[in-house]
Structures are given as structure tokens and as C-alpha cells.
XYZ file of N, CA, C and O in Angstrom:
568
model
N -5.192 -72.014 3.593
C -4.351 -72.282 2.444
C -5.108 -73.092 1.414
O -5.029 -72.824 0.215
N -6.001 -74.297 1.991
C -6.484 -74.677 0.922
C -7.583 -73.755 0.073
O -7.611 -73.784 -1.157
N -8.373 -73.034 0.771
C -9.223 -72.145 0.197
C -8.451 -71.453 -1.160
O -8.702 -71.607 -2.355
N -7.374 -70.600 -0.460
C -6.945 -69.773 -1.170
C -6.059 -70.453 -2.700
O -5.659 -69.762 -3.637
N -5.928 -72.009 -2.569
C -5.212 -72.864 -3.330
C -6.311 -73.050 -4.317
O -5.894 -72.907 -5.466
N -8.010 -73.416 -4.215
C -8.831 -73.402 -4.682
C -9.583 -72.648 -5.467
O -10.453 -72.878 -6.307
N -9.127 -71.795 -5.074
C -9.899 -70.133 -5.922
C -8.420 -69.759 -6.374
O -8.956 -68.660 -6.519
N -7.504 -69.637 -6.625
C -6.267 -69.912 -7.248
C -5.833 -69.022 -7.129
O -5.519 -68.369 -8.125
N -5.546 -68.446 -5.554
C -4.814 -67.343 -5.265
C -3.806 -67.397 -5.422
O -3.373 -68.454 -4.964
N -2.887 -66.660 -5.964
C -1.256 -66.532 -6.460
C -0.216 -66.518 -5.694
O 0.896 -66.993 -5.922
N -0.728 -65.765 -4.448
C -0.167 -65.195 -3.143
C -0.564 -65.019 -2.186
O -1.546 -64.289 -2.323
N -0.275 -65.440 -0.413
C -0.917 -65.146 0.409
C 0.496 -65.316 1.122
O 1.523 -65.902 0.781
N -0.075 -64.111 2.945
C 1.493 -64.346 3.422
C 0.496 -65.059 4.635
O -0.733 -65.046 4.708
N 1.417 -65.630 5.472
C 1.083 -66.129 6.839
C 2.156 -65.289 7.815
O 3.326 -64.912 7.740
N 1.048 -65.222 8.782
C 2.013 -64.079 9.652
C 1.755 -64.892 11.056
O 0.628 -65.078 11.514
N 2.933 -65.333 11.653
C 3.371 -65.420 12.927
C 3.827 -64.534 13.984
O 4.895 -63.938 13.847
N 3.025 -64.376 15.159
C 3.810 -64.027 16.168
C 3.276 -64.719 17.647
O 2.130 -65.168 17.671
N 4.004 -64.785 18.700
C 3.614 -65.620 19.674
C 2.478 -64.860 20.783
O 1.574 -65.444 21.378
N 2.731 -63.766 20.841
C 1.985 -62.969 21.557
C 0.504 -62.908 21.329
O -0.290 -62.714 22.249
N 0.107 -63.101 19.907
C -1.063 -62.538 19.374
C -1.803 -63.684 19.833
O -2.773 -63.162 20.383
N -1.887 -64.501 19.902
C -3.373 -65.198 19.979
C -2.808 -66.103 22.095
O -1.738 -66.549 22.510
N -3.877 -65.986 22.611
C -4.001 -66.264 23.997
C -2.927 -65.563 24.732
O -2.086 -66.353 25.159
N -2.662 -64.134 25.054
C -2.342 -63.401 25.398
C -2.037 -63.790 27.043
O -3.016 -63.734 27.787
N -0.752 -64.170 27.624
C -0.668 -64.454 29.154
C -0.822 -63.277 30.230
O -0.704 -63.638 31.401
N -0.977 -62.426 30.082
C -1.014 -60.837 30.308
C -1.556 -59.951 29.917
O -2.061 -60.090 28.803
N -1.716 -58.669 30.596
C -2.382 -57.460 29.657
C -1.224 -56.601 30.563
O -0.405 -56.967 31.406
N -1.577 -55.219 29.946
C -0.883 -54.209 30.483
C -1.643 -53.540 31.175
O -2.156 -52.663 30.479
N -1.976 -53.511 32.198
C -3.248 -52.383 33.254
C -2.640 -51.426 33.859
O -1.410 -51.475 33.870
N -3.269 -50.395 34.470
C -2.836 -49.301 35.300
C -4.077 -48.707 35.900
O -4.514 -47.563 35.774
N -4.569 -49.758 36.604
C -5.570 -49.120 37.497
C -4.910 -49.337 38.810
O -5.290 -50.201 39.600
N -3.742 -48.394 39.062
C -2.921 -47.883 40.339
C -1.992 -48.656 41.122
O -1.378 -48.441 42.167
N -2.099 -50.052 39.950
C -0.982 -51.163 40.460
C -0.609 -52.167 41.463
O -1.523 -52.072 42.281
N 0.081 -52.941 41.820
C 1.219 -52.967 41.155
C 1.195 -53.348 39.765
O 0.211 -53.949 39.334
N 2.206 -53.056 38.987
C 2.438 -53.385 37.505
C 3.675 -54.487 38.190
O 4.571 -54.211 38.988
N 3.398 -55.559 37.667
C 4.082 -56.819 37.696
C 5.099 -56.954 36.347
O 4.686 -56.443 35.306
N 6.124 -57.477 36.339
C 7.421 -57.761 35.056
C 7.776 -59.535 35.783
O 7.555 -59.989 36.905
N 8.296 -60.056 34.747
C 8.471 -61.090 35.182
C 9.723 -60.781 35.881
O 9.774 -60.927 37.103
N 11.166 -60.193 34.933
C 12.250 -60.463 35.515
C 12.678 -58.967 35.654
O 11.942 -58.185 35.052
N 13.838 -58.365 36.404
C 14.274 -56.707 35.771
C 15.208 -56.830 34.486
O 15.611 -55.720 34.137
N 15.623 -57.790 33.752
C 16.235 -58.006 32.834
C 15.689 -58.746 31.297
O 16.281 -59.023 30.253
N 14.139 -58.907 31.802
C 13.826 -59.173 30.706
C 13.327 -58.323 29.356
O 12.648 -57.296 29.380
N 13.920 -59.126 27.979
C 13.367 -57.767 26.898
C 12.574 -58.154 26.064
O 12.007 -59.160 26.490
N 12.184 -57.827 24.928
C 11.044 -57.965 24.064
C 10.825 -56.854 23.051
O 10.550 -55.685 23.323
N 11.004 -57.447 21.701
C 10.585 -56.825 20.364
C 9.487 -55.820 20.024
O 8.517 -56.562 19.868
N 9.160 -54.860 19.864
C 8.099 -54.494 19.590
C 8.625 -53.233 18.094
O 9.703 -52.793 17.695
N 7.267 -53.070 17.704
C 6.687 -52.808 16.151
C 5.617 -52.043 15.853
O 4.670 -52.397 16.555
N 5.370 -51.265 15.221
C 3.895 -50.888 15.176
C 3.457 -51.718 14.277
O 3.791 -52.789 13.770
N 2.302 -50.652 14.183
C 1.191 -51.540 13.565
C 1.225 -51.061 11.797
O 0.440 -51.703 11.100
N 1.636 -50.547 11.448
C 1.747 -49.510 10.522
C 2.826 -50.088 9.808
O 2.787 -50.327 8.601
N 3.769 -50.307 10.538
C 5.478 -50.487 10.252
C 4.988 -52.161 9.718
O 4.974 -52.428 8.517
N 4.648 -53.084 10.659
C 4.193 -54.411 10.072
C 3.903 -54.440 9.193
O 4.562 -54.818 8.225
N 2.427 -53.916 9.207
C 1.812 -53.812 7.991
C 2.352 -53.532 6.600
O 1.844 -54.022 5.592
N 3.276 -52.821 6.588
C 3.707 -51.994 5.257
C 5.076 -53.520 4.939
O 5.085 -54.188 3.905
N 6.008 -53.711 6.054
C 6.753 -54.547 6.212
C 6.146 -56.230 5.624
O 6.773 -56.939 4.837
N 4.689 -56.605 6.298
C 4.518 -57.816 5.610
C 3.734 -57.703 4.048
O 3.521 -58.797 3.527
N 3.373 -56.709 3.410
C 2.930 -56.273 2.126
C 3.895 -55.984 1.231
O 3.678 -56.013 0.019
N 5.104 -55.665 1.777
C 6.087 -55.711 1.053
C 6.893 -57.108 0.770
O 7.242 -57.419 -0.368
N 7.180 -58.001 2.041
C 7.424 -59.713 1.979
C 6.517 -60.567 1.004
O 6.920 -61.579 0.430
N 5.129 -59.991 0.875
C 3.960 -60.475 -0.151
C 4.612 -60.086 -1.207
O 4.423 -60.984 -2.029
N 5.227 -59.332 -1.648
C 5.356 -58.648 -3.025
C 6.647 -60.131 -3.474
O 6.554 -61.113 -4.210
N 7.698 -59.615 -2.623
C 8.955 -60.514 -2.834
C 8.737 -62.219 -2.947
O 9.393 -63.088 -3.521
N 7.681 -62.253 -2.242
C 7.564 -64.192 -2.149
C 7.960 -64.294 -3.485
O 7.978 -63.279 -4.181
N 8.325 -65.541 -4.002
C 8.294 -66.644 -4.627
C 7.666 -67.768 -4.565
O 6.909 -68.330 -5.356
N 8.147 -68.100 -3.309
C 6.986 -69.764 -2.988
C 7.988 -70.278 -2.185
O 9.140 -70.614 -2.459
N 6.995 -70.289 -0.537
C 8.401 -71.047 0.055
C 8.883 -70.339 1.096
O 8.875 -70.840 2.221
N 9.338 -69.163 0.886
C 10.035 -68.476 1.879
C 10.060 -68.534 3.361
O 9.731 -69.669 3.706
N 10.310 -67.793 4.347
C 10.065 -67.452 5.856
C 10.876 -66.291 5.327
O 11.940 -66.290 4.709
N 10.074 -65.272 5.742
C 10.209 -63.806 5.771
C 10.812 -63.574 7.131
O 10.172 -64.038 8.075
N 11.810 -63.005 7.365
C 11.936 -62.311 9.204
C 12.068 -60.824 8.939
O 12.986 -60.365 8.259
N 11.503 -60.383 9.274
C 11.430 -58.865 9.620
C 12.408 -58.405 10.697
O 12.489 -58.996 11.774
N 13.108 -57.399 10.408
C 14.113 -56.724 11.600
C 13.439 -55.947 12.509
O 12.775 -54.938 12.269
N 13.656 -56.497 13.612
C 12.761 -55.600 14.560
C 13.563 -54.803 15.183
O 12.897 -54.636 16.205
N 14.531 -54.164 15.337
C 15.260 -53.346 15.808
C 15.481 -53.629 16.833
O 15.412 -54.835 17.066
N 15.850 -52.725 17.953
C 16.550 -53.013 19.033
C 14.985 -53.519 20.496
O 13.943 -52.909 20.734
N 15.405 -54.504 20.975
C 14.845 -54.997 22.143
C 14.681 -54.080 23.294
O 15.661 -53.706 23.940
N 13.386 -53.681 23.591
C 12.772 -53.185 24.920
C 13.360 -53.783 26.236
O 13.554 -54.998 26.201
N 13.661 -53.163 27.334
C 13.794 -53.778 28.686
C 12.565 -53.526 29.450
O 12.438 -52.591 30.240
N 11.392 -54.666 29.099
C 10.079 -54.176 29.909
C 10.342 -53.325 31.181
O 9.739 -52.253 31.227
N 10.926 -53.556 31.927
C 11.438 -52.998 32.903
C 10.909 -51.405 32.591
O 9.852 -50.797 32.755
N 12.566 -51.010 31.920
C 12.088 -49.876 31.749
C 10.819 -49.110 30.966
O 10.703 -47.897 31.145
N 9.805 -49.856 30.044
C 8.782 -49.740 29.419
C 8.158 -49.223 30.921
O 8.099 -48.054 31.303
N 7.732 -50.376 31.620
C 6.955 -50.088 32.692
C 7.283 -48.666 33.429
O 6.393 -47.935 33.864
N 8.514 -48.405 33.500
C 8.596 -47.428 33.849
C 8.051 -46.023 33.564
O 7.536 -45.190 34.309
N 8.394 -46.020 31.924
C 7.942 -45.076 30.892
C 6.396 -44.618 31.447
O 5.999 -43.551 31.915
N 5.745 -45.838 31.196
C 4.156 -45.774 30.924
C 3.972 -45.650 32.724
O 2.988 -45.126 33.246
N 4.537 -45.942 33.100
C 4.025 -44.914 34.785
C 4.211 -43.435 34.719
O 3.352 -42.589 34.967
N 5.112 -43.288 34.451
C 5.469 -41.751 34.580
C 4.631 -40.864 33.463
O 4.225 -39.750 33.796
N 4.301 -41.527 31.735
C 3.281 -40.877 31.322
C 2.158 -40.823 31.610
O 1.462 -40.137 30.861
N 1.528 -41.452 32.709
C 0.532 -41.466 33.449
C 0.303 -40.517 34.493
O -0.649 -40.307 35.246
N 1.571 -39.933 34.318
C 1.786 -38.902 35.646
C 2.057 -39.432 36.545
O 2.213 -38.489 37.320
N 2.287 -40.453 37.188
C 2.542 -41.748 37.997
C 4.058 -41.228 38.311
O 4.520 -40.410 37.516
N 4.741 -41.580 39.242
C 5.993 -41.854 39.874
C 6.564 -43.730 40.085
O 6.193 -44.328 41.095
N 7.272 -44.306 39.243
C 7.627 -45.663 39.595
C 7.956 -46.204 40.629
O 9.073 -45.703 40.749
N 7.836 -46.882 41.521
C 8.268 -47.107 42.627
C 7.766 -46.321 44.068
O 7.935 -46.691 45.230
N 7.250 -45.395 43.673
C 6.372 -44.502 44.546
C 5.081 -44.022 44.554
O 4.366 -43.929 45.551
N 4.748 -43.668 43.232
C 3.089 -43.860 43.576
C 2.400 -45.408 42.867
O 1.294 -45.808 43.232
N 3.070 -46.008 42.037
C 2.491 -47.189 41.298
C 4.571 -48.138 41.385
O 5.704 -47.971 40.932
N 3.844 -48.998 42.229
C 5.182 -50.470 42.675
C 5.361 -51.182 41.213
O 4.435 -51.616 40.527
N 6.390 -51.201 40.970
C 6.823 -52.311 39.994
C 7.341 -53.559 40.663
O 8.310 -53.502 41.421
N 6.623 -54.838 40.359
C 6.635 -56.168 41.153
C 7.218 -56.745 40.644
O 6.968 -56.176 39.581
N 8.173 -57.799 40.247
C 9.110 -58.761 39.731
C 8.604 -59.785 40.294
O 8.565 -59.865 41.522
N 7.953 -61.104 39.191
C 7.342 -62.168 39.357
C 7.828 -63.230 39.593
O 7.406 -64.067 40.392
N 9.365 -63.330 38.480
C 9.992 -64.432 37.952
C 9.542 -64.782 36.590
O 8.434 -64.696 36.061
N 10.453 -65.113 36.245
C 9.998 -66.100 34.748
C 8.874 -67.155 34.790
O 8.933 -68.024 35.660
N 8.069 -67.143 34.094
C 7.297 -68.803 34.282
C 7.765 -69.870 33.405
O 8.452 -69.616 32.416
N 7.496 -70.798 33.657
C 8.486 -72.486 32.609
C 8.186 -71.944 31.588
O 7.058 -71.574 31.262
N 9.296 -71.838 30.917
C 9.717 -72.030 29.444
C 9.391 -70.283 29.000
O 9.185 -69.954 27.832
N 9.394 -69.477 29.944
C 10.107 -68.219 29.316
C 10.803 -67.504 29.095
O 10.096 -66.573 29.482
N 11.710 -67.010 28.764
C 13.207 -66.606 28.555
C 13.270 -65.443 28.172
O 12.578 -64.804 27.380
N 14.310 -65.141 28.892
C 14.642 -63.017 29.179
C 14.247 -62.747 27.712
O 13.227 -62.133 27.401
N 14.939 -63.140 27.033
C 15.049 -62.514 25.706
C 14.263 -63.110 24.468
O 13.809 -64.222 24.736
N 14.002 -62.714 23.300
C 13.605 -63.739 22.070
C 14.819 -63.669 21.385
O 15.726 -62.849 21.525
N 14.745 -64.471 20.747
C 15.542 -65.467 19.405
C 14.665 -64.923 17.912
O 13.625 -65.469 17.542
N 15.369 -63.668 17.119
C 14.437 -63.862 16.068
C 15.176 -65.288 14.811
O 14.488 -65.977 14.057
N 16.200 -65.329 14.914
C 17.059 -66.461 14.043
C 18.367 -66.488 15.154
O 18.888 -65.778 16.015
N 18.499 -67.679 14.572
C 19.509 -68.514 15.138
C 20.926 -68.943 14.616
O 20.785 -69.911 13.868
N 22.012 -68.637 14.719
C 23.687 -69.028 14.373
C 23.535 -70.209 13.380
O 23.221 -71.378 13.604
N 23.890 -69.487 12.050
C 23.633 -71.041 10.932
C 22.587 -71.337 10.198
O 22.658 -72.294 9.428
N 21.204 -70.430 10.316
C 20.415 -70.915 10.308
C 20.278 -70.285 8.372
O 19.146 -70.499 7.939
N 20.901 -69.847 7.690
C 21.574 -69.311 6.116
C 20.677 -67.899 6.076
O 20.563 -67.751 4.859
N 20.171 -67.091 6.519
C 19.309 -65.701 6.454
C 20.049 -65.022 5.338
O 21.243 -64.725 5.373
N 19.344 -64.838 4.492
C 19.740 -64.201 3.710
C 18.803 -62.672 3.742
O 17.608 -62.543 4.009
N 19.949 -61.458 3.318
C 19.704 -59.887 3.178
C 18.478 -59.672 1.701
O 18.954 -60.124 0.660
N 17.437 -59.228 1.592
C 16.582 -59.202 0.522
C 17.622 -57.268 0.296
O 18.601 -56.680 0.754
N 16.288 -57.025 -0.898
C 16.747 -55.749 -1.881
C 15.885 -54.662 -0.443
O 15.879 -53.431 -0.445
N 15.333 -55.429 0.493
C 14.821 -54.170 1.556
C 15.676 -54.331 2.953
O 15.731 -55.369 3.613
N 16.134 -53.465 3.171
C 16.893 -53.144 4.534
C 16.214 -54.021 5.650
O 17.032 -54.635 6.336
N 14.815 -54.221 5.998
C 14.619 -54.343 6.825
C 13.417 -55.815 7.293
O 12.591 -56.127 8.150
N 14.094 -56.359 5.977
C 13.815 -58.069 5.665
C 14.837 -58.989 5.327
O 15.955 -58.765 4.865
N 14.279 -60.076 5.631
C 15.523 -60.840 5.706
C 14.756 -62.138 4.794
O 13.765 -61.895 4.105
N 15.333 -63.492 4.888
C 14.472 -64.234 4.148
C 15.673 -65.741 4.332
O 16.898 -65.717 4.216
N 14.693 -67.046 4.674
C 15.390 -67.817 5.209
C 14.476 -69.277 4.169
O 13.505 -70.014 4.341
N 15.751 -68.989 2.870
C 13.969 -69.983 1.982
C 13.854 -71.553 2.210
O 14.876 -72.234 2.295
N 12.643 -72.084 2.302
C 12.248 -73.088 2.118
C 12.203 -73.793 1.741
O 12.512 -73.379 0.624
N 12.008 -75.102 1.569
C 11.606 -76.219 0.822
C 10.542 -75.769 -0.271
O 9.857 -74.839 0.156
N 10.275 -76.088 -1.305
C 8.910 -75.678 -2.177
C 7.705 -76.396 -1.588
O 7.589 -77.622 -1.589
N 7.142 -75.856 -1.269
C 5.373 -76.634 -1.050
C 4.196 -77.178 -1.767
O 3.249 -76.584 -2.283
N 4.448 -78.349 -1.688
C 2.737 -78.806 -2.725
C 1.758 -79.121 -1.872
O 1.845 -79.901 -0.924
N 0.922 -78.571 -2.179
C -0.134 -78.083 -1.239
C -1.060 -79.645 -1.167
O -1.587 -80.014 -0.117
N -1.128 -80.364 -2.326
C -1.727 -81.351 -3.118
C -0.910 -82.488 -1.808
O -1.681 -83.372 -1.436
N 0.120 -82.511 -1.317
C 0.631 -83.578 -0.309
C -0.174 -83.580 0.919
O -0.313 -84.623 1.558
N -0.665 -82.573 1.254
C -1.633 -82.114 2.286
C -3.190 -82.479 2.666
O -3.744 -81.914 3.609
């Protein structure tokens, strides 16, 4: 931010997500077991394409300030993901590749929270953004 404050960039977005950086997992299928934490746990997913176009469009709308939330549509039941991606493997679930149930580890929870009851989200001019504005930022307090 300060860089971009310095060379007097107009606009920049910051993009959050929890997954992306130190990854607790991978997805493997070298013949298994494929491990899930819970059979009830779910999780957001997006392409890459869809983001992309989604946070270039939140760039356009800023003002100064914002938190952009993107609608991610309906929540995955890893569960059944795992399932999916066995069987397109040609795989059988439960019979040729075990699906293992781990448990949760501290502080992970079945589901995500993209916003929270109260929290004022307001509907932008795109279906599939939302926008929860900020305090104004002086970068100069920093």
C-alpha cells in the first residue's frame, strides 16, 4: 500500500482468503485414504476466472474504503466433493479408495461465515457483490 500510495496509484484491491497462503492440506489421490475432517463439513468454492472477473469488477466500484464480499453461491459438502473426485477417477468411494473422517482440528468449524447478522451489507449495481463500507483511510496515519 505504501508503494502504491507513492507512485500515486488511484486504485488497488486487496484480496483475502484464508486458504491461500499456508495451506493445512492438499487434495491427493494416490489410492488413499482421502481423509475429510467431519461428514458434515462445507466450504465455498469459485473459480478462478469467476474471481478474477468478480474482483476487477469490485476495483472498478471502489471508492475508498470499502470491503467488497463476493457471493459465493451455494456451499460444497466436502464429503460429497470427495466423493465426486473418486468416482471421476474411476475410483469407487468407500470401496476401492476409503473416505476417513478426522474430526475438526481447534478452531475449525463445519461451515464459513461470509458476513454476519447486522453487520449493514449493502446490494451494489452487480448481482453478485455486496459491499460493507468502511471507515476512510489515511494512509499518512500509518
Amino acid at each position: 500500500m505504501t508503494a502504491a500510495d507513492r507512485h500515486g496509484v488511484a486504485r488497488f484491491v486487496i484480496v483475502s482468503t484464508d486458504k491461500a497462503v499456508r495451506p493445512t492440506n492438499i487434495m491427493d489421490r494416490k489410492g488413499g485414504p482421502v481423509t475429510v475432517t467431519h461428514k458434515d463439513v462445507t466450504r465455498y468454492f469459485m473459480s478462478i476466472s469467476e474471481a478474477a472477473q468478480l474482483i476487477l469488477q469490485a476495483g472498478v466500484m471502489a471508492e475508498g474504503g470499502e470491503i467488497f464480499i463476493l457471493e459465493m453461491g451455494e456451499p460444497v459438502k466436502i464429503a460429497d466433493m470427495a466423493r465426486d473426485l473418486i468416482r471421476l477417477s474411476g475410483k469407487e468411494p468407500d470401496k476401492d479408495i476409503e473416505i476417513v473422517f478426522t474430526g475438526l482440528r481447534e478452531g475449525e468449524k463445519l461451515y464459513e461465515e461470509l458476513i454476519t447478522e447486522g453487520e449493514g451489507i449493502i446490494r451494489t449495481e452487480h448481482d453478485k457483490i455486496m459491499v460493507l463500507k468502511g471507515a476512510e483511510n489515511d494512509l499518512e496515519n500509518y
